[in-house]
Amino acid sequence: MYETRVFADDYCGVFRKQEDFLESLKSIGRNSSWQRKSARNLRLVAITSGSKVEEEMKERYADEGLDEEIITDTIVNTGLLLKVRNQYYPVRNCAIKSILDRAGISGAGLRRVEKNVYARILNDCLKATKGEALLRISEGKVSAVLGGDCHDYAVLDMEQVFLHTVDYLTENFKGCRYVEGFYEHDMVSAVWQLTGEDALLDAYRDELAMHGRTAEEMVPMVKATTSDTGSGGANIYPMLVYGKECTTISLGSPLRLGHRNGSSLSEFDAQLKLLYGKYQLAAGNLVKLLKIDIRNPANCMKGVMDRLGILRKYEAEAVEFFLAQYGEDSCTAHDIYFGISEIPFMLACEGWDGSRIARMEETVARALSVDWTGYDVPGAYRW
């Protein structure tokens, strides 16, 4: 159900029922707004526990009927307020990247300086920033500071993105079943199974049988993601789940609509109409992997994951798990791809947030287009 502490920076809502998921988006939409301001008028102010600023902000929030814990949560996390002329807004963690982008600066060293110094550096840069800034105010905090000029960020209402997705899937895939939805401040996602849509994977199943494989129960899935913080567009991911372990396999790059100027829900609807063809293309890519023989599976798997830029920790775990299942005998690129696809599940078990898992799923999907034979080399692999 809907969580009253949704204002917290570490809030992660998990919704098992579609109606609860959609109701949460509606409620958040009611408690959110977009504001366009001059970028050079933005300033950051440090806020600490026990300070006069904290006292004044809590009094203001109490007067406005907002939860005073919003201020406490801000102090624990960013410790920053965004000042727009005489108005102050608590800054959420997910807003930091967009503020740095708007100020035109970056660097890990910024995280190591004191908050007052941090704010001063950003303020010096913001003073010289031209154009408009588009502020996303959500649940009492600033969640993003985006480009606000006419050629910059285009707003796509999150609730409407998912309502359009539900309508399209329900109308065009009769076996559509909602699985679960997730809300985090920098990304929202939901997953549906397309149960009964065997035609989407028939050609793939036939090819598996021709290669002597048992086609375990496979169900097509669709994941939709979007964000109001500049961390991603409105994306539609074709996926499948297979086997007793319900392993999720990414089927290539998503159908993607960026938040560019002029982007609209009608364009998103057009992307939804490409979903069936996207499955056909994805199934063809999996079939190609079945036809690529690999003689040195461990080395090939390591090489491909290095090419994708996956962290060594997860590379090692994935290889160990793969070898425990298949050994070191020859296999196909298809087997290795399924082995690499275990990594997003590893991240989920470690409690990674949904946006990072989604990015990993995209990273893994890029393996569908690599030159597998180029990584099929003998000898000791140099990490």
PDB file of C-alpha atoms in Angstrom, residues 65 161-162 303 306 329 350 382:
ATOM      1  CA  GLY A  65       0.868  21.248   6.856  1.00  0.00           C
ATOM      2  CA  VAL A 161       2.897   6.819 -19.049  1.00  0.00           C
ATOM      3  CA  PHE A 162       1.806   3.791 -17.033  1.00  0.00           C
ATOM      4  CA  GLY A 303      36.099 -11.240 -22.024  1.00  0.00           C
ATOM      5  CA  ASP A 306      35.051  -6.999 -19.452  1.00  0.00           C
ATOM      6  CA  ASP A 329      33.188 -28.086 -21.856  1.00  0.00           C
ATOM      7  CA  GLU A 350      22.168  -7.280  -2.516  1.00  0.00           C
ATOM      8  CA  ARG A 382      44.343 -11.938 -17.546  1.00  0.00           C
TER       9      ARG A 382
END
